[in-house]
PDB file of C-alpha atoms in Angstrom:
ATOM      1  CA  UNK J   1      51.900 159.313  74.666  1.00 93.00           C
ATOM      2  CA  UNK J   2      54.173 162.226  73.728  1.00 97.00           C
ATOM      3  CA  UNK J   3      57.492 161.646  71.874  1.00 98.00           C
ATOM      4  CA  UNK J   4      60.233 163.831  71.377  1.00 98.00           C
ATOM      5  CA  UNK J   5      62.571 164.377  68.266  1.00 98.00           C
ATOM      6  CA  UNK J   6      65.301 165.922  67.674  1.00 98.00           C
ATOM      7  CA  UNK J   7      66.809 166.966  63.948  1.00 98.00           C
ATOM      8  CA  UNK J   8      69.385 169.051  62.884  1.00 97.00           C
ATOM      9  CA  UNK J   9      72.271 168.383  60.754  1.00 97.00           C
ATOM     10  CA  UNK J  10      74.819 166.393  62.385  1.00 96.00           C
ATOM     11  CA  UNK J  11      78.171 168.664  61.356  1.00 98.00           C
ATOM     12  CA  UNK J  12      78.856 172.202  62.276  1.00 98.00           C
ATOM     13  CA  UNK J  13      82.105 174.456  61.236  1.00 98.00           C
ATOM     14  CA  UNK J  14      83.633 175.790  63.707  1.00 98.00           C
ATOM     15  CA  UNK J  15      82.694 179.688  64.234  1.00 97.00           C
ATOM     16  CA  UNK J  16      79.100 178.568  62.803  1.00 98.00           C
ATOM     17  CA  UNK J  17      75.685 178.578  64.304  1.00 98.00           C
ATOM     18  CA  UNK J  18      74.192 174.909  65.777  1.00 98.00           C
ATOM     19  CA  UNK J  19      70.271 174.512  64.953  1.00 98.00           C
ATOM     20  CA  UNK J  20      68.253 171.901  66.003  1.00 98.00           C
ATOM     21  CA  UNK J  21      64.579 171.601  66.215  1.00 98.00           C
ATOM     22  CA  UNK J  22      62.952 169.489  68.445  1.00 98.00           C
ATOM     23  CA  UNK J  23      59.266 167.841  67.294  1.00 98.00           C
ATOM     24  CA  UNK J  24      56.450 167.342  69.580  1.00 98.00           C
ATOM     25  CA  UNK J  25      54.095 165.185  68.978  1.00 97.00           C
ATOM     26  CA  UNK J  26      51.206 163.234  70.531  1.00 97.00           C
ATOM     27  CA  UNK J  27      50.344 166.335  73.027  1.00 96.00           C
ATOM     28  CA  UNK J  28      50.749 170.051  72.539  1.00 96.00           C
ATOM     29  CA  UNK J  29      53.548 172.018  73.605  1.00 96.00           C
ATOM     30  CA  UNK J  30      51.135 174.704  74.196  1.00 95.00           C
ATOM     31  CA  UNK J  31      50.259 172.824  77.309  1.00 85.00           C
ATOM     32  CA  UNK J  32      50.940 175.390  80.464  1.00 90.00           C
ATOM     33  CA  UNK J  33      51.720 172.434  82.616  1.00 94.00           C
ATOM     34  CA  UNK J  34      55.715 172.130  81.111  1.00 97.00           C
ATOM     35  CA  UNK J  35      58.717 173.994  80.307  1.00 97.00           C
ATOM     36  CA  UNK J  36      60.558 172.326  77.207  1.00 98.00           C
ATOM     37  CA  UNK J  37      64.611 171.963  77.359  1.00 98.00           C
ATOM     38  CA  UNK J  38      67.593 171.251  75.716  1.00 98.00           C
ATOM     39  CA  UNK J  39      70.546 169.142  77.051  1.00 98.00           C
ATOM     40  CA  UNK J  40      73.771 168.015  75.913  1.00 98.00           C
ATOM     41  CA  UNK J  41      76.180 165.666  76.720  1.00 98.00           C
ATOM     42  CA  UNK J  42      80.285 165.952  75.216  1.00 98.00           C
ATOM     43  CA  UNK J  43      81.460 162.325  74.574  1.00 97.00           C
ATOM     44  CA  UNK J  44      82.072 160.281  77.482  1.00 96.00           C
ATOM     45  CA  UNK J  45      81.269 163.426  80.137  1.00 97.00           C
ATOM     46  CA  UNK J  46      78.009 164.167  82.163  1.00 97.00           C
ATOM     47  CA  UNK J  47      74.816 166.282  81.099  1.00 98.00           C
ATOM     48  CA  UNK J  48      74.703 169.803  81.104  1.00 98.00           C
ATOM     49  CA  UNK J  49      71.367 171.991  80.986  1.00 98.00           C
ATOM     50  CA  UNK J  50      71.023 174.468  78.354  1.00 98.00           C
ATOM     51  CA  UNK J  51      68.038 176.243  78.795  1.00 97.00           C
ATOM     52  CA  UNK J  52      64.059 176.129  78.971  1.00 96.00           C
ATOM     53  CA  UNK J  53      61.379 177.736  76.974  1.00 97.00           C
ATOM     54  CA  UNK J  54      57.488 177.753  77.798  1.00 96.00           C
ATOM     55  CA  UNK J  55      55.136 177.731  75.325  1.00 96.00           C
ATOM     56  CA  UNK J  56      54.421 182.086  75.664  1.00 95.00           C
ATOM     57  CA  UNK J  57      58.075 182.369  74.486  1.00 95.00           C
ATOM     58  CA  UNK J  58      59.604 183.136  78.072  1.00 96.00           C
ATOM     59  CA  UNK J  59      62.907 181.827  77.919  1.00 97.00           C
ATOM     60  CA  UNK J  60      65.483 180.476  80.980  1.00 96.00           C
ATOM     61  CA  UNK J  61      69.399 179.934  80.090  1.00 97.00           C
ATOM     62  CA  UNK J  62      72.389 178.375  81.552  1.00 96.00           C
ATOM     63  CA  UNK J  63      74.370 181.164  82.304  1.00 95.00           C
ATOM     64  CA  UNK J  64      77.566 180.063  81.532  1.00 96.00           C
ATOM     65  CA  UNK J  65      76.136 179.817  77.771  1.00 97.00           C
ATOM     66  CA  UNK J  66      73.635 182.581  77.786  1.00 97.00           C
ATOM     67  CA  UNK J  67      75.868 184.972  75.901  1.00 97.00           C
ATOM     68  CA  UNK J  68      75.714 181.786  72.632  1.00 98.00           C
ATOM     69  CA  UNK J  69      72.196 180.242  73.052  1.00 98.00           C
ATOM     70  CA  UNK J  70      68.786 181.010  71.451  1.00 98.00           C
ATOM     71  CA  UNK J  71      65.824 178.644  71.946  1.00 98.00           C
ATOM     72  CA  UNK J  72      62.590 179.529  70.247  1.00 98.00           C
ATOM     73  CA  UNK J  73      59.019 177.856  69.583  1.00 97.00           C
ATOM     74  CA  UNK J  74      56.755 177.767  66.807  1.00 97.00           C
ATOM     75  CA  UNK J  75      53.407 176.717  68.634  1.00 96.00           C
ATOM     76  CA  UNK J  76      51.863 175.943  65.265  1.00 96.00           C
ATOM     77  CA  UNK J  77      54.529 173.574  64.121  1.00 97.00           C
ATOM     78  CA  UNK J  78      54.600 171.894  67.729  1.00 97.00           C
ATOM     79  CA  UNK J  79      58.308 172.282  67.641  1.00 98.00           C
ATOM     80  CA  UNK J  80      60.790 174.354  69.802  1.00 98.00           C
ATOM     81  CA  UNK J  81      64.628 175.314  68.429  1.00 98.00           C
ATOM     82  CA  UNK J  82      67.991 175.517  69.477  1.00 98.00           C
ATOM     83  CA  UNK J  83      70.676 178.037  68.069  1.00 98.00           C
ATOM     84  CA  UNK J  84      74.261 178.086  69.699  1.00 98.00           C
ATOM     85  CA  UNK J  85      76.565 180.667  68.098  1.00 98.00           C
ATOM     86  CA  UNK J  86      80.187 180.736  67.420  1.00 98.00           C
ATOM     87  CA  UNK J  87      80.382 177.177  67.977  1.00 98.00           C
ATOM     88  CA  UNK J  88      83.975 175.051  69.156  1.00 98.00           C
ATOM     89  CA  UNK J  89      85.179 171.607  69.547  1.00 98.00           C
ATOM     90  CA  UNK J  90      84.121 172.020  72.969  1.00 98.00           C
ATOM     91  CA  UNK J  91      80.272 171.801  71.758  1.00 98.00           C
ATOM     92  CA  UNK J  92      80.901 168.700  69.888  1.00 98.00           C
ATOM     93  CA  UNK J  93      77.924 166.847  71.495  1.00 98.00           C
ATOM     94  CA  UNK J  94      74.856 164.691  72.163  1.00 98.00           C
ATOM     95  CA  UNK J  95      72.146 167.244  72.122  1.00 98.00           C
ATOM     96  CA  UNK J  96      68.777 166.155  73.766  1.00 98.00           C
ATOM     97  CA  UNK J  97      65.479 167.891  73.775  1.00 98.00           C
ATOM     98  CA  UNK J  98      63.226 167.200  76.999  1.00 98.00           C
ATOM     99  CA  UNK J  99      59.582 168.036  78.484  1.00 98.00           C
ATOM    100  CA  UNK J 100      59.861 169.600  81.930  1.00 97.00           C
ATOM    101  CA  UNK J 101      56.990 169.388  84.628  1.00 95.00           C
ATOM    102  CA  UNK J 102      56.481 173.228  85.281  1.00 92.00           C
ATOM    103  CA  UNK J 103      56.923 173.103  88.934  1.00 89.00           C
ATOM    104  CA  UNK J 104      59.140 170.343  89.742  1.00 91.00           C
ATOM    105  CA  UNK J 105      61.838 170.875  86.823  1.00 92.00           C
ATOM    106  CA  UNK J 106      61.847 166.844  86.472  1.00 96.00           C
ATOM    107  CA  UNK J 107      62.488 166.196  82.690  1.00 98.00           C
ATOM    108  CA  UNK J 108      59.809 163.306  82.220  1.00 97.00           C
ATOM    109  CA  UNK J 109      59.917 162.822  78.183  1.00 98.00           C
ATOM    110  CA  UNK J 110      63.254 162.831  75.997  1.00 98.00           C
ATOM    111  CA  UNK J 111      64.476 162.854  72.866  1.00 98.00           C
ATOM    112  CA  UNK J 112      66.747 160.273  71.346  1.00 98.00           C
ATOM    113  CA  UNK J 113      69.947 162.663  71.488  1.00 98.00           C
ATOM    114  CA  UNK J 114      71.172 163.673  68.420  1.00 98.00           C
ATOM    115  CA  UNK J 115      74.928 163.477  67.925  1.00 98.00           C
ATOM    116  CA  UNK J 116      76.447 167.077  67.028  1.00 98.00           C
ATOM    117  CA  UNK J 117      80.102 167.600  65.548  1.00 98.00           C
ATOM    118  CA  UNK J 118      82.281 170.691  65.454  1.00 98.00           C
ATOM    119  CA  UNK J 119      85.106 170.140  62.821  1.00 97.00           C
ATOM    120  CA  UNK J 120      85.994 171.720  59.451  1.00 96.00           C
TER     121      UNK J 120
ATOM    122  CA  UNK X   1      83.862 170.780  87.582  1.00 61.00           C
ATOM    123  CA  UNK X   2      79.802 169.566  88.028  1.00 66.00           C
ATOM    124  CA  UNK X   3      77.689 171.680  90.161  1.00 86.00           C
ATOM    125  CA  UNK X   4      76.704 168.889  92.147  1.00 97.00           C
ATOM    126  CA  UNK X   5      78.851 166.460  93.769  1.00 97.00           C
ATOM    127  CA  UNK X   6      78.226 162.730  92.785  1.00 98.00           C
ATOM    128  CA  UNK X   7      80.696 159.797  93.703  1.00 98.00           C
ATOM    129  CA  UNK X   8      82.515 158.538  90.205  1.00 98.00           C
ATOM    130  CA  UNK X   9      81.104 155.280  91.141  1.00 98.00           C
ATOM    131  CA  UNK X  10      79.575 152.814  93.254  1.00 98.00           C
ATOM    132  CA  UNK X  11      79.075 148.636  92.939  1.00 97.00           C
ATOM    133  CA  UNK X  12      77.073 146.706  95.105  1.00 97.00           C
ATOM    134  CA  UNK X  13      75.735 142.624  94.485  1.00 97.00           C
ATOM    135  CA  UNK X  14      72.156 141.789  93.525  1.00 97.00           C
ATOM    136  CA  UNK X  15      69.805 141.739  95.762  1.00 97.00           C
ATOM    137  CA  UNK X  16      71.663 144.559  98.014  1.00 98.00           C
ATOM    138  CA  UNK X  17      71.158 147.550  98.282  1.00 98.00           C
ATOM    139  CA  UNK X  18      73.064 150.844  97.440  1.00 98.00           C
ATOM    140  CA  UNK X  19      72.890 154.670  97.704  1.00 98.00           C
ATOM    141  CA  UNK X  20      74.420 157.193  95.497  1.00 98.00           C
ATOM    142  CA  UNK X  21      74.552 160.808  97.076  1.00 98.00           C
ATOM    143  CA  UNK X  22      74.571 164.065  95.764  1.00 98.00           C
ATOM    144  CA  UNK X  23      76.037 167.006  97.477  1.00 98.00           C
ATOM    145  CA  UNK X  24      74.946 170.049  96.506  1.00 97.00           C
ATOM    146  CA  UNK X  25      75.054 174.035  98.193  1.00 95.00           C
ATOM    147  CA  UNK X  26      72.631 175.616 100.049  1.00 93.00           C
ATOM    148  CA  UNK X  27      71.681 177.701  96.826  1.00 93.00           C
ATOM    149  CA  UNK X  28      70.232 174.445  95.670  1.00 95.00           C
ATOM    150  CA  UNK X  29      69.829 171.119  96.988  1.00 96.00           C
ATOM    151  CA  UNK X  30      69.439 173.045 100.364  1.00 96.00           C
ATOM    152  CA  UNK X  31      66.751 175.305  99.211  1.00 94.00           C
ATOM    153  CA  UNK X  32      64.194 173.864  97.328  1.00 94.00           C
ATOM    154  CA  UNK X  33      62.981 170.602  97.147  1.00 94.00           C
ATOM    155  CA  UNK X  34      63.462 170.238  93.619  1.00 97.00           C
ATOM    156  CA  UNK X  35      66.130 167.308  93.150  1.00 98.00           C
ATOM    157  CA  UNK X  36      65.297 165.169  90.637  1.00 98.00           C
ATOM    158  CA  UNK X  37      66.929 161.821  89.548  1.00 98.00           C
ATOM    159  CA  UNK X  38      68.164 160.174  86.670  1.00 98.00           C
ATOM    160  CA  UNK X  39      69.004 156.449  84.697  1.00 98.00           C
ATOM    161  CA  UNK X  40      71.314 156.475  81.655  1.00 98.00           C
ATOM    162  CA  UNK X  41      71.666 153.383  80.200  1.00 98.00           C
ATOM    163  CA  UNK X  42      74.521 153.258  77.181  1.00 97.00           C
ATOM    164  CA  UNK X  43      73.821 155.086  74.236  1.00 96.00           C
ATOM    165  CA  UNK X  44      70.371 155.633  75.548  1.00 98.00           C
ATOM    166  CA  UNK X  45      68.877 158.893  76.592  1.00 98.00           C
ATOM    167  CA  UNK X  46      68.340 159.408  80.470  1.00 98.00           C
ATOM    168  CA  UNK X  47      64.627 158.407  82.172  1.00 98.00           C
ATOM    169  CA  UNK X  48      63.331 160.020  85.066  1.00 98.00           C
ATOM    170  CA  UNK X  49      63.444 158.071  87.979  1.00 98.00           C
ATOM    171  CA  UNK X  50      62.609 160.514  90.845  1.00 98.00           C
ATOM    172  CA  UNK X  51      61.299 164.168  91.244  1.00 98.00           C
ATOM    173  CA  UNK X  52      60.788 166.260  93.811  1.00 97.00           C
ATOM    174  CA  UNK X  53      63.146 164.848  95.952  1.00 96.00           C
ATOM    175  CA  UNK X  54      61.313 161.499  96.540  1.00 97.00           C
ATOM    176  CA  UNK X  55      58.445 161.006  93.953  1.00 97.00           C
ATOM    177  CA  UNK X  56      58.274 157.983  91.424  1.00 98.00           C
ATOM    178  CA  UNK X  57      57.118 158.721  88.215  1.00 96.00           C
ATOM    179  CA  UNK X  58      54.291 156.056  86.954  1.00 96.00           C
ATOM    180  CA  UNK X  59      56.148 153.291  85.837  1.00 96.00           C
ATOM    181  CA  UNK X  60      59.403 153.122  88.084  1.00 98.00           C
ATOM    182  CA  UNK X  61      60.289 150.390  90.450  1.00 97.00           C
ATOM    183  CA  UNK X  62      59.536 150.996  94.201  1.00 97.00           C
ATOM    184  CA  UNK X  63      63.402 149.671  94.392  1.00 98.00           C
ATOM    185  CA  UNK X  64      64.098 153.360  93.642  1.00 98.00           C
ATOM    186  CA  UNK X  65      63.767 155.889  96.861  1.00 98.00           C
ATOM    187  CA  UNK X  66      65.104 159.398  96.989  1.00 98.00           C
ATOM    188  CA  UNK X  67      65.768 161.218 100.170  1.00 97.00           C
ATOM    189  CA  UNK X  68      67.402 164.899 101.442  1.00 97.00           C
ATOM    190  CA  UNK X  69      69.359 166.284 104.150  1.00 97.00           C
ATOM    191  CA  UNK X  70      70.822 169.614 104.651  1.00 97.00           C
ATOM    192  CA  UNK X  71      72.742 169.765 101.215  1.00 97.00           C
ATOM    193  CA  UNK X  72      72.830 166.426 100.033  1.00 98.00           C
ATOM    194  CA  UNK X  73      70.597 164.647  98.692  1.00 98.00           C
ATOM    195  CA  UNK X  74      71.146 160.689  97.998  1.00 98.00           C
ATOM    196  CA  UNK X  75      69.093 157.577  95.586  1.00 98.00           C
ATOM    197  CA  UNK X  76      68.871 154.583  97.059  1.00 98.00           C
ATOM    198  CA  UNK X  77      68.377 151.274  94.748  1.00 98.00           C
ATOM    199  CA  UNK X  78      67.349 148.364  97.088  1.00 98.00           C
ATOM    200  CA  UNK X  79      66.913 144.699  95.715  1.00 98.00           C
ATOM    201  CA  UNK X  80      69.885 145.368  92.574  1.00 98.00           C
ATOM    202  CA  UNK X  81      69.423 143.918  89.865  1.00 98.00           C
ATOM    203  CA  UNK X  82      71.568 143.365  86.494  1.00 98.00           C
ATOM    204  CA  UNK X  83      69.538 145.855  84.729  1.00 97.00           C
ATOM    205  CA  UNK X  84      69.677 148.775  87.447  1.00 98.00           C
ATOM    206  CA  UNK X  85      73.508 149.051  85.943  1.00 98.00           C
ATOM    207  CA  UNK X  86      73.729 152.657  84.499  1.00 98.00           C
ATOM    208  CA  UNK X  87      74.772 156.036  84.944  1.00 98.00           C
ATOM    209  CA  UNK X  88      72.780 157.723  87.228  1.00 98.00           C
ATOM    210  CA  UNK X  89      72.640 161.750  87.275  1.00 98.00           C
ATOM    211  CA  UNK X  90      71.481 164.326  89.911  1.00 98.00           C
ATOM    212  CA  UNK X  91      70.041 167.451  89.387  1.00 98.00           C
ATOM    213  CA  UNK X  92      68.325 170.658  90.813  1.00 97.00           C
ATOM    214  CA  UNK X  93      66.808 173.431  90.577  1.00 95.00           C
ATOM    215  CA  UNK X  94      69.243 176.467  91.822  1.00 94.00           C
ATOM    216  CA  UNK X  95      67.069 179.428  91.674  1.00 92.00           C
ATOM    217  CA  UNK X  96      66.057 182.088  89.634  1.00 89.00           C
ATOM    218  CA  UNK X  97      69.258 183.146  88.065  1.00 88.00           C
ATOM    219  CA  UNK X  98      71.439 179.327  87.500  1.00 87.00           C
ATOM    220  CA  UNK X  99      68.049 177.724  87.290  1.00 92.00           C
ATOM    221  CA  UNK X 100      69.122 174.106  87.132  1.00 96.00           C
ATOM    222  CA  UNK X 101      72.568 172.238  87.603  1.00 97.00           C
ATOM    223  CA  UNK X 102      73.008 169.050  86.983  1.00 97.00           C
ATOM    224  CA  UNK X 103      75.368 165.947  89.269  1.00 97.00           C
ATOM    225  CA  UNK X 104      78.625 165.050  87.050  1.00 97.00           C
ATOM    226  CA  UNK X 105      77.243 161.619  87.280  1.00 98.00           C
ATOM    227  CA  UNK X 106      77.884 158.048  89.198  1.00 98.00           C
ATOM    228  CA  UNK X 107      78.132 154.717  87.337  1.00 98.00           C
ATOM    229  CA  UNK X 108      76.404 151.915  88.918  1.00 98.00           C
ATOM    230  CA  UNK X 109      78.709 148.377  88.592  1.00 98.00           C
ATOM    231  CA  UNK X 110      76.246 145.160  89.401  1.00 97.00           C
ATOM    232  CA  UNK X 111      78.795 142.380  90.642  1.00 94.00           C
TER     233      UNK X 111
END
């Protein structure tokens, strides 16, 4: 059964760079059948997608953060990444990482959430 | 300001039934058949509940029934129960350049 986990450190300056990784385990994310995601949630607000990678590196963004957002993979580590530059209160977040089925988008495994804050 | 167009909220007793819509555009709900549903429990992460417009993942209640027309598409819980309370979320796929948008959410109240 595959599980998702996110990590990342939990407080972010504003101006800074978010990272998070997100662990697979219990399947390969090397599997052609998904895309992998990140979504966040501000306190108290709805989701909002971030973006998708697949496991050759090809990578899909929101567009409205495009301009901020990196996701990566490391295919021996089973683990895909997050980077969101020149960060604000604004991202001050839950931040969950999902498995996507490749051609219906339906995010079938998820992370815990890990909370992120923006503050100095 | 959501994407998708959800109702804030929505109540219903157990044992009734209730449906939650979600209005999208013709650049999404209206074009593909890629609306996919979600349950957020508090402090919980979301769980797919349907894909594809109207397919249950293994594991989720035949209570749960998804359905499109035109530019809405809509969840319908039949047979509520306590535990069916939650947020539930809509979301699409919008095409090659937004790529997915997501519903700004309705929160299901069991009287």
């Amino acid at each position: 059964q595959v599980q998702l986990q996110e990590s990342g450190p939990g407080l972010v300056k504003p101006s800074q760079t978010l990272s998070l990784t997100c662990t697979v385990s219990g399947g390969s994310i090397s599997s052609g059948d998904y895309y992998w995601s990140w979504i966040r949630q501000p306190p108290g607000k709805g989701l909002e997608w971030i973006g998708y990678i697949y496991y050759s590196g090809s990578t899909y963004y929101n567009p409205s953060l495009k301009s901020r957002v990196t996701i990566s993979v490391d295919t021996s580590k089973n683990q895909f990444s997050l980077k969101l530059s020149s960060v604000t209160a604004a991202d001050t977040a839950v931040y969950y990482c999902a498995r996507v089925l490749l051609l219906s988008h339906g995010m079938d495994v998820w992370g815990q959430g890990t909370t992120v804050t923006v503050s100095s | 300001q959501s994407a998708l167009t959800q109702p804030a909220s929505v109540s219903g007793s157990p044992g009734q039934s209730i449906t939650i819509s979600c209005t999208g555009t013709s650049s999404d709900v209206g074009s593909y058949n890629l609306v996919s549903w979600y349950q957020q429990h508090p402090g919980k992460a979301p769980k797919l509940m349907i894909y594809e417009g109207s397919k249950r993942p293994s594991g989720v209640s035949n209570r749960f029934s998804g359905s499109k027309s035109g530019n809405t598409a809509s969840l319908t819980i039949s047979g509520l129960q306590a535990e069916d309370e939650a947020d539930y979320y809509c979301c699409s796929y919008a095409g090659s350049s937004t790529y997915v948008v997501f519903g700004g959410g309705t929160k299901l109240t069991v009287l």
